[in-house]
């Protein structure tokens, strides 16, 4: 086992890795920019070193600074987390040159599977179905027009490098191609330093389902079930769950075996995620592979009872996988919400600033992976994710009920958060029945906007249609919207929780938020 691991990241994922190191008896070394001097991962680490100004291009993205700390602190391994340099083969090569073990795949596997176009080539050569489209980056706008006409609109333009929805545009008409090309290429260049794009056919109402794979350095490779990631805003995942509501044992086995086949072909080791689109007939198509730990890994951990971060570290240390495919059993259901410092009622405008108060949920089946605390100032220079709230239940309905309860307990002041959006999403019939697709949330938000942003009137007792009751319900809904708390959509199911008086629920939250009088 390693003696000391440098964590080349920040925020909640750095905290998550620190905790895994602590459980393994390994010293954790943090790095921080000027903006993160007082951050939680710095407080929890055994050692911490500054690496420069707040902009990531001058700190977290500078390989020389990261490796300088690793050598100065005497680290024998480095964990990249996700984002920043996590999928940059140059970091893996710098680690090898310095005699530091990179906790992740080899740079060669990263290049072959992390490049979307190279991975599509490999998928087709190994017999894994891909979405119709180009296998090579498109060089000129004239070529784009010809390919789009051949493939048929609508199409999706995607960045060759990176992920997270950056450098991606959906194009429905030929007249939109030129602007979409310029915008996507510019965004990709700014985000990843690579403005090249490729094209895929746009599938109607597909689901985004990914398979978690894990391979050691001795040839053992397994898949750990799937994650449903279809609730997305502008191609950015918002809610993830495991298992998928549409999954069958046969489909899981077919997708899992395809993911393992692809990973083996790329000589992949450590943790990785193979992403697929699944159409309405449950045909699946390879999308891309993320050659790193995923943001949504906790839902897989909860349904498999495995610690993926500790397994990453053990694999990098040369250990064998301690189980085989037949030993992987999924139990229960887990759902994750990504909490951001942003205002969903103001076009998701970022909300950096000092967190004055913060109350986090707890109780049966609740897990919180966070990287902030009351008194911490959320910086404007980085992704505004605060934490990940995850609920586990014996089945999907219990997981939803626990997550709704936890969201009602969640409170932060001084900044805006997107927690109210999660309350609205989980109250919809579409989500509760699992009838979601990759553009479902965008459609849901558009419908809310078209309705003036007002929630539907609060449900009343069956048969009660008196004018006074209707007026009271409308007033309650208006007050509820003004407080920017959970709104009930038109598709809200009439379950007992949904029929609670909005005044009662708001009163409960106010009592929980009030400081005790001593």
Coordinates of C-alpha atoms in Angstrom, one line a residue:
X1 CA 0.0 0.0 0.0
X2 CA 1.1 3.6 -0.7
X3 CA 2.5 5.7 2.1
X4 CA 1.4 9.2 0.9
X5 CA -1.1 10.2 -1.9
X6 CA -1.3 13.6 -3.5
X7 CA -4.9 14.6 -4.4
X8 CA -4.7 16.8 -7.6
X9 CA -8.2 18.3 -7.1
X10 CA -10.4 20.3 -4.9
X11 CA -14.0 20.4 -3.5
X12 CA -16.1 17.5 -2.6
X13 CA -14.1 14.9 -4.6
X14 CA -10.9 15.9 -2.8
X15 CA -12.7 15.5 0.5
X16 CA -14.0 12.1 -0.7
X17 CA -10.4 10.9 -1.5
X18 CA -9.0 12.2 1.7
X19 CA -11.5 10.1 3.7
X20 CA -10.7 7.0 1.6
X21 CA -7.0 7.6 2.4
X22 CA -7.7 8.0 6.1
X23 CA -9.5 4.6 6.2
X24 CA -6.6 2.9 4.4
X25 CA -4.1 4.4 6.8
X26 CA -2.5 6.5 4.0
X27 CA -1.4 10.1 4.4
X28 CA -3.3 12.5 2.2
X29 CA -1.6 15.6 0.6
X30 CA -3.8 18.4 -0.7
X31 CA -3.0 21.2 -3.1
X32 CA -4.9 24.5 -3.1
X33 CA -5.2 27.8 -5.0
X34 CA -5.3 31.1 -3.3
X35 CA -9.2 30.9 -3.4
X36 CA -9.1 27.5 -1.7
X37 CA -6.8 28.3 1.2
X38 CA -9.5 27.7 3.8
X39 CA -11.4 25.0 2.0
X40 CA -12.6 21.8 3.6
X41 CA -10.3 19.5 1.7
X42 CA -7.3 21.5 3.0
X43 CA -8.6 21.4 6.5
X44 CA -9.0 17.6 6.4
X45 CA -5.8 16.6 4.6
X46 CA -2.6 15.7 6.5
X47 CA -0.6 18.1 4.5
X48 CA -1.5 21.0 2.1
X49 CA 0.5 23.1 -0.3
X50 CA -0.3 26.2 -2.3
X51 CA -0.1 26.0 -6.1
X52 CA -0.9 29.5 -7.3
X53 CA -3.7 32.0 -8.1
X54 CA -7.4 31.3 -8.2
X55 CA -7.7 30.7 -12.0
X56 CA -7.4 27.0 -12.7
X57 CA -5.1 27.6 -15.7
X58 CA -2.6 29.1 -13.2
X59 CA -3.1 26.4 -10.5
X60 CA -5.0 23.2 -10.8
X61 CA -4.3 22.8 -14.5
X62 CA -0.5 23.3 -14.3
X63 CA 1.1 19.9 -14.3
X64 CA 4.5 21.3 -13.3
X65 CA 3.1 22.7 -10.1
X66 CA 1.2 19.6 -9.2
X67 CA 4.2 17.4 -9.8
X68 CA 6.5 19.8 -7.9
X69 CA 4.3 19.3 -4.8
X70 CA 4.2 15.6 -5.2
X71 CA 8.0 15.4 -5.3
X72 CA 8.5 18.0 -2.5
X73 CA 6.1 16.2 -0.2
X74 CA 7.5 12.7 -1.0
X75 CA 4.3 11.3 -2.4
X76 CA 4.4 7.9 -4.0
X77 CA 1.0 8.1 -5.7
X78 CA -1.4 10.7 -7.1
X79 CA -5.2 10.6 -7.4
X80 CA -6.6 13.1 -10.0
X81 CA -10.2 12.9 -8.9
X82 CA -12.4 14.1 -11.8
X83 CA -12.3 17.2 -13.9
X84 CA -9.2 19.4 -14.2
X85 CA -6.3 17.0 -15.3
X86 CA -8.1 13.7 -14.5
X87 CA -8.3 12.7 -18.2
X88 CA -5.1 14.3 -19.4
X89 CA -2.5 11.6 -20.4
X90 CA 0.3 14.2 -19.9
X91 CA -0.3 14.1 -16.1
X92 CA -0.1 10.3 -16.1
X93 CA 3.2 10.4 -18.1
X94 CA 4.6 13.1 -15.8
X95 CA 3.8 10.8 -12.8
X96 CA 5.6 7.9 -14.5
X97 CA 8.6 10.1 -15.2
X98 CA 8.8 11.2 -11.6
X99 CA 8.3 7.7 -10.2
X100 CA 4.8 8.5 -8.8
X101 CA 2.0 6.0 -9.3
X102 CA -0.9 7.5 -11.2
X103 CA -4.2 6.2 -9.7
X104 CA -6.0 5.6 -13.0
X105 CA -5.5 4.1 -16.4
X106 CA -2.3 4.1 -18.4
X107 CA -1.8 7.2 -20.7
X108 CA -2.1 4.9 -23.7
X109 CA -5.5 3.6 -22.6
X110 CA -6.6 7.1 -21.8
X111 CA -5.7 8.3 -25.2
X112 CA -7.4 5.5 -27.0
X113 CA -10.6 5.4 -24.9
X114 CA -10.7 9.0 -23.6
X115 CA -10.7 10.4 -27.1
X116 CA -14.3 10.2 -28.3
X117 CA -13.4 9.6 -31.9
X118 CA -10.7 7.1 -31.2
X119 CA -13.0 5.2 -28.8
X120 CA -15.7 5.1 -31.5
X121 CA -13.2 3.5 -33.9
X122 CA -12.3 0.9 -31.2
X123 CA -16.0 0.2 -30.5
X124 CA -16.8 -0.4 -34.1
X125 CA -13.7 -2.7 -34.5
X126 CA -14.8 -4.7 -31.5
X127 CA -18.5 -5.0 -32.6
X128 CA -20.0 -2.6 -30.1
X129 CA -22.8 -0.6 -31.7
X130 CA -22.3 3.2 -32.0
X131 CA -24.6 6.1 -32.8
X132 CA -24.5 6.8 -36.5
X133 CA -22.2 9.7 -37.3
X134 CA -18.5 10.6 -38.0
X135 CA -15.5 8.7 -36.7
X136 CA -13.1 11.5 -37.4
X137 CA -13.1 15.2 -36.4
X138 CA -14.8 17.4 -39.0
X139 CA -12.3 19.8 -40.5
X140 CA -14.4 22.4 -42.4
X141 CA -17.9 23.8 -42.2
X142 CA -18.5 22.7 -45.8
X143 CA -17.8 19.1 -44.8
X144 CA -20.2 19.5 -41.8
X145 CA -23.1 20.5 -44.1
X146 CA -22.5 17.5 -46.4
X147 CA -22.3 15.0 -43.5
X148 CA -25.4 16.5 -41.8
X149 CA -27.4 16.1 -45.0
X150 CA -26.2 12.5 -45.4
X151 CA -26.9 11.6 -41.7
X152 CA -30.2 13.4 -41.6
X153 CA -31.2 16.2 -39.2
X154 CA -31.4 16.6 -36.2
X155 CA -27.7 16.0 -35.4
X156 CA -25.5 16.7 -32.4
X157 CA -22.1 18.4 -32.6
X158 CA -19.7 17.2 -29.9
X159 CA -16.2 18.1 -28.7
X160 CA -13.5 15.5 -29.4
X161 CA -12.0 16.3 -26.0
X162 CA -13.6 16.7 -22.6
X163 CA -17.2 16.2 -21.5
X164 CA -19.8 17.6 -19.1
X165 CA -21.9 19.0 -22.0
X166 CA -19.2 21.6 -23.0
X167 CA -18.6 21.9 -26.7
X168 CA -21.9 20.2 -27.5
X169 CA -24.8 21.6 -29.6
X170 CA -28.0 20.0 -31.0
X171 CA -28.9 21.2 -34.5
X172 CA -32.4 20.7 -35.9
X173 CA -32.1 22.9 -39.1
X174 CA -29.4 23.5 -41.7
X175 CA -29.5 27.2 -41.1
X176 CA -28.4 26.6 -37.5
X177 CA -25.3 24.6 -38.4
X178 CA -22.9 27.5 -39.0
X179 CA -23.6 29.2 -35.6
X180 CA -23.6 25.9 -33.7
X181 CA -20.3 25.0 -35.2
X182 CA -18.7 28.3 -34.2
X183 CA -20.2 28.2 -30.7
X184 CA -19.4 24.6 -29.9
X185 CA -15.8 24.8 -31.3
X186 CA -15.1 28.0 -29.3
X187 CA -16.5 26.5 -26.1
X188 CA -14.5 23.3 -26.6
X189 CA -11.3 25.3 -27.2
X190 CA -11.8 27.4 -24.1
X191 CA -12.7 24.4 -21.9
X192 CA -10.2 21.8 -23.2
X193 CA -7.7 23.5 -25.4
X194 CA -9.1 21.5 -28.3
X195 CA -11.8 22.9 -30.6
X196 CA -12.2 19.9 -32.8
X197 CA -15.8 18.5 -33.2
X198 CA -17.4 15.4 -34.6
X199 CA -21.1 14.7 -35.4
X200 CA -23.7 12.1 -34.3
X201 CA -27.2 11.5 -35.3
X202 CA -29.7 12.8 -32.7
X203 CA -31.9 10.0 -31.3
X204 CA -35.5 10.7 -30.3
X205 CA -36.0 10.7 -26.5
X206 CA -33.0 8.4 -25.7
X207 CA -32.0 7.5 -22.2
X208 CA -28.4 8.1 -21.0
X209 CA -27.2 4.9 -19.2
X210 CA -23.7 4.2 -18.2
X211 CA -21.9 1.1 -17.0
X212 CA -19.2 1.2 -14.3
X213 CA -16.2 -1.0 -15.0
X214 CA -13.3 -1.9 -12.8
X215 CA -10.2 -3.7 -13.9
X216 CA -6.9 -4.6 -12.1
X217 CA -3.4 -5.0 -13.5
X218 CA -3.7 -8.8 -13.6
X219 CA -6.3 -9.0 -16.4
X220 CA -9.4 -9.1 -14.2
X221 CA -12.3 -6.9 -15.3
X222 CA -15.9 -6.6 -14.0
X223 CA -18.9 -4.3 -14.5
X224 CA -20.7 -3.0 -11.5
X225 CA -24.2 -2.5 -12.9
X226 CA -25.5 0.7 -14.5
X227 CA -26.4 4.2 -13.6
X228 CA -29.4 6.1 -15.1
X229 CA -28.2 9.7 -16.0
X230 CA -31.1 10.9 -18.2
X231 CA -32.1 13.9 -16.0
X232 CA -29.9 16.5 -17.6
X233 CA -29.9 20.2 -18.1
X234 CA -28.2 21.3 -21.3
X235 CA -26.3 18.0 -21.4
X236 CA -25.1 18.3 -17.9
X237 CA -26.2 15.6 -15.5
X238 CA -28.4 16.7 -12.6
X239 CA -29.8 13.6 -11.0
X240 CA -28.4 10.1 -11.3
X241 CA -29.7 6.7 -10.0
X242 CA -28.9 3.1 -9.8
X243 CA -30.2 0.8 -11.1
X244 CA -32.0 2.2 -14.2
X245 CA -35.9 2.1 -14.0
X246 CA -36.0 0.4 -17.5
X247 CA -33.3 -2.2 -16.9
X248 CA -33.8 -5.9 -17.3
X249 CA -31.3 -8.6 -16.3
X250 CA -30.8 -9.4 -20.0
X251 CA -30.2 -5.8 -21.0
X252 CA -27.8 -5.3 -18.1
X253 CA -25.8 -8.3 -19.0
X254 CA -25.6 -7.3 -22.7
X255 CA -24.5 -3.7 -21.9
X256 CA -22.1 -4.9 -19.1
X257 CA -20.5 -7.4 -21.4
X258 CA -20.1 -4.8 -24.2
X259 CA -18.5 -2.3 -21.8
X260 CA -16.0 -5.0 -20.5
X261 CA -15.3 -6.0 -24.1
X262 CA -14.5 -2.4 -25.0
X263 CA -12.4 -1.8 -21.9
X264 CA -10.4 -5.0 -22.5
X265 CA -9.8 -4.0 -26.1
X266 CA -8.3 -0.7 -24.9
X267 CA -6.2 -2.5 -22.2
X268 CA -7.9 -0.5 -19.6
X269 CA -7.2 -0.7 -15.8
X270 CA -8.7 1.0 -12.7
X271 CA -12.1 2.5 -12.6
X272 CA -13.9 3.8 -15.8
X273 CA -17.3 4.4 -17.1
X274 CA -18.7 3.3 -20.5
X275 CA -21.6 5.5 -21.5
X276 CA -24.5 4.4 -23.8
X277 CA -27.6 5.9 -25.3
X278 CA -30.6 3.6 -25.2
X279 CA -33.5 4.2 -27.5
X280 CA -37.2 3.6 -27.0
X281 CA -36.8 0.0 -28.3
X282 CA -34.0 -0.6 -25.7
X283 CA -31.3 -0.8 -28.4
X284 CA -28.1 0.6 -27.0
X285 CA -25.3 2.5 -28.7
X286 CA -21.8 3.3 -27.4
X287 CA -21.4 7.0 -26.7
X288 CA -18.0 7.5 -25.0
X289 CA -15.9 6.3 -22.1
X290 CA -14.9 8.4 -19.1
X291 CA -11.4 7.3 -18.1
X292 CA -11.7 8.4 -14.5
X293 CA -13.9 8.3 -11.5
X294 CA -17.4 9.7 -12.1
X295 CA -19.2 12.4 -10.1
X296 CA -22.1 9.9 -9.6
X297 CA -20.1 7.0 -8.3
X298 CA -21.8 7.1 -4.9
X299 CA -25.0 5.5 -6.2
X300 CA -23.0 2.5 -7.5
X301 CA -21.3 2.3 -4.1
X302 CA -24.6 2.2 -2.2
X303 CA -26.2 -0.5 -4.3
X304 CA -23.1 -2.7 -4.5
X305 CA -21.7 -2.0 -1.0
X306 CA -18.3 -1.4 -2.6
X307 CA -15.9 1.5 -2.0
X308 CA -14.8 2.5 -5.5
X309 CA -12.2 5.1 -4.3
X310 CA -10.5 2.6 -2.1
X311 CA -10.6 0.0 -4.8
X312 CA -9.0 2.4 -7.2
X313 CA -6.1 2.9 -4.7
X314 CA -5.7 -0.8 -4.1
X315 CA -5.7 -1.6 -7.8
X316 CA -3.1 1.1 -8.5
X317 CA -1.0 -0.5 -5.7
X318 CA -0.9 -3.7 -7.6
X319 CA -3.6 -5.7 -5.7
X320 CA -6.0 -8.1 -7.4
X321 CA -9.7 -7.4 -7.6
X322 CA -11.1 -9.1 -4.4
X323 CA -14.2 -10.4 -6.2
X324 CA -15.4 -11.8 -9.6
X325 CA -18.3 -10.8 -11.8
X326 CA -20.6 -13.4 -10.2
X327 CA -20.0 -11.9 -6.8
X328 CA -21.5 -8.5 -7.9
X329 CA -25.0 -8.2 -6.5
X330 CA -27.2 -5.1 -6.6
X331 CA -29.3 -4.4 -3.6
X332 CA -31.9 -1.7 -3.3
X333 CA -32.0 1.7 -5.2
X334 CA -30.0 4.9 -4.9
X335 CA -30.6 8.4 -6.2
X336 CA -28.2 11.3 -6.2
X337 CA -28.8 15.1 -6.5
X338 CA -26.0 17.5 -7.3
X339 CA -26.4 20.7 -5.2
X340 CA -25.0 23.8 -6.9
X341 CA -24.6 27.4 -5.8
X342 CA -27.0 28.7 -8.4
X343 CA -30.5 30.2 -8.7
X344 CA -32.9 28.0 -10.6
X345 CA -35.5 30.7 -10.5
X346 CA -33.2 33.2 -12.2
X347 CA -32.0 31.1 -15.2
X348 CA -29.6 29.2 -13.0
X349 CA -27.4 32.3 -12.5
X350 CA -24.3 31.5 -10.4
X351 CA -24.5 32.4 -6.7
X352 CA -21.0 32.6 -5.3
X353 CA -20.6 34.1 -1.8
X354 CA -20.3 33.3 1.8
X355 CA -22.5 30.5 3.3
X356 CA -23.9 32.1 6.4
X357 CA -25.8 29.0 7.8
X358 CA -26.0 25.4 6.6
X359 CA -28.1 22.6 7.8
X360 CA -27.6 19.2 6.2
X361 CA -30.0 16.3 6.2
X362 CA -29.4 12.9 7.8
X363 CA -31.4 9.9 8.9
X364 CA -31.9 6.4 7.4
X365 CA -30.5 5.9 4.0
X366 CA -29.0 9.3 3.6
X367 CA -25.5 10.1 2.5
X368 CA -23.9 13.5 1.8
X369 CA -20.6 14.0 0.0
X370 CA -19.7 17.6 0.5
X371 CA -16.8 20.0 0.2
X372 CA -18.2 23.2 2.0
X373 CA -19.2 24.4 5.4
X374 CA -20.9 27.3 7.1
X375 CA -18.6 30.3 6.9
X376 CA -17.0 29.1 3.7
X377 CA -17.1 31.5 0.7
X378 CA -18.0 29.8 -2.5
X379 CA -15.5 31.1 -5.1
X380 CA -16.6 32.3 -8.6
X381 CA -13.6 30.7 -10.4
X382 CA -14.7 27.0 -10.3
X383 CA -17.7 24.7 -10.9
X384 CA -20.3 25.8 -8.3
X385 CA -21.1 22.3 -7.0
X386 CA -21.5 22.3 -3.2
X387 CA -22.3 18.7 -2.4
X388 CA -24.0 15.5 -3.6
X389 CA -27.0 14.3 -1.6
X390 CA -27.7 10.6 -2.1
X391 CA -30.6 8.5 -0.8
X392 CA -30.7 4.7 -0.6
X393 CA -33.9 2.7 -0.3
X394 CA -34.9 -0.9 -0.5
X395 CA -36.7 0.0 -3.7
X396 CA -37.0 3.1 -6.0
X397 CA -40.1 4.4 -4.3
X398 CA -38.4 4.3 -0.9
X399 CA -35.3 6.0 -2.3
X400 CA -37.5 8.8 -3.7
X401 CA -39.4 9.2 -0.5
X402 CA -36.1 9.4 1.5
X403 CA -34.6 11.9 -0.9
X404 CA -37.7 14.1 -0.8
X405 CA -37.6 14.1 3.0
X406 CA -33.8 14.9 3.0
X407 CA -34.4 17.8 0.6
X408 CA -36.9 19.2 2.9
X409 CA -34.3 19.2 5.7
X410 CA -31.6 20.8 3.5
X411 CA -30.9 24.5 4.3
X412 CA -28.2 27.0 3.3
X413 CA -28.3 30.8 3.6
X414 CA -26.2 33.5 2.2
X415 CA -26.3 31.9 -1.3
X416 CA -28.9 30.5 -3.6
X417 CA -29.0 26.8 -4.3
X418 CA -30.8 24.5 -6.8
X419 CA -32.4 22.4 -4.1
X420 CA -35.9 23.8 -4.8
X421 CA -35.5 22.4 -8.4
X422 CA -34.9 18.9 -7.0
X423 CA -38.0 19.1 -4.9
X424 CA -40.0 20.0 -8.0
X425 CA -38.5 17.3 -10.1
X426 CA -39.1 14.5 -7.5
X427 CA -42.7 15.6 -7.2
X428 CA -43.5 15.0 -10.8
X429 CA -45.3 11.9 -12.0
X430 CA -42.8 11.5 -14.9
X431 CA -39.9 11.1 -12.5
X432 CA -41.7 8.9 -10.1
X433 CA -42.7 6.5 -12.8
X434 CA -39.3 6.7 -14.5
X435 CA -40.6 8.1 -17.7
X436 CA -37.5 10.3 -18.4
X437 CA -35.1 10.9 -21.3
X438 CA -32.1 13.1 -21.9
X439 CA -34.1 16.3 -22.8
X440 CA -36.8 15.7 -20.3
X441 CA -35.6 18.3 -17.8
X442 CA -35.1 20.9 -20.5
X443 CA -38.7 20.2 -21.7
X444 CA -39.9 20.4 -18.0
X445 CA -38.2 23.8 -17.4
X446 CA -39.5 25.1 -20.7
X447 CA -43.1 24.2 -19.7
X448 CA -42.6 25.8 -16.4
X449 CA -41.4 29.0 -18.1
X450 CA -44.3 29.0 -20.5
X451 CA -46.7 28.7 -17.5
X452 CA -45.1 31.9 -16.1
X453 CA -43.0 29.9 -13.6
X454 CA -46.0 29.5 -11.3
X455 CA -46.6 26.1 -9.6
X456 CA -49.9 24.4 -9.9
X457 CA -52.4 25.1 -7.0
X458 CA -51.9 23.0 -4.0
X459 CA -54.0 19.8 -4.0
X460 CA -57.2 19.8 -1.9
X461 CA -59.2 17.0 -0.4
X462 CA -61.1 14.9 -3.0
X463 CA -64.5 16.4 -3.8
X464 CA -63.7 19.8 -2.2
X465 CA -64.3 22.3 -5.0
X466 CA -65.7 25.2 -3.0
X467 CA -64.6 28.8 -4.1
X468 CA -63.0 29.4 -0.7
X469 CA -60.9 26.3 -0.9
X470 CA -59.8 27.1 -4.5
X471 CA -58.9 30.7 -3.5
X472 CA -56.9 29.4 -0.5
X473 CA -55.0 27.0 -2.7
X474 CA -54.1 29.7 -5.2
X475 CA -52.9 32.0 -2.4
X476 CA -50.8 29.2 -0.9
X477 CA -49.2 28.5 -4.3
X478 CA -48.3 32.1 -4.8
X479 CA -46.8 32.4 -1.3
X480 CA -44.9 29.2 -2.0
X481 CA -43.5 30.5 -5.2
X482 CA -42.5 33.8 -3.6
X483 CA -40.5 31.9 -0.9
X484 CA -38.7 30.1 -3.8
X485 CA -39.3 26.8 -2.2
X486 CA -40.7 23.6 -3.7
X487 CA -43.5 24.1 -6.2
X488 CA -45.9 21.4 -7.2
X489 CA -46.2 20.8 -10.9
X490 CA -49.3 19.9 -12.8
X491 CA -48.1 16.3 -12.9
X492 CA -47.7 16.0 -9.1
X493 CA -49.2 12.7 -8.0
X494 CA -51.8 13.0 -5.3
X495 CA -50.0 11.1 -2.6
X496 CA -50.3 11.9 1.1
X497 CA -47.0 13.8 1.2
X498 CA -48.1 16.0 -1.8
X499 CA -51.4 16.9 -0.1
X500 CA -49.7 18.5 3.0
X501 CA -50.6 22.1 3.4
X502 CA -47.9 24.4 2.0
X503 CA -48.3 26.6 5.0
X504 CA -47.5 23.7 7.3
X505 CA -44.4 22.7 5.4
X506 CA -43.1 26.2 5.3
X507 CA -43.7 26.6 9.0
X508 CA -41.8 23.4 9.7
X509 CA -38.8 24.7 7.7
X510 CA -38.9 28.1 9.5
X511 CA -38.9 26.4 12.9
X512 CA -35.9 24.3 11.8
X513 CA -34.0 27.3 10.5
X514 CA -34.6 29.4 13.6
X515 CA -31.8 29.8 16.1
X516 CA -32.6 28.3 19.5
X517 CA -33.2 30.7 22.3
X518 CA -31.0 29.9 25.3

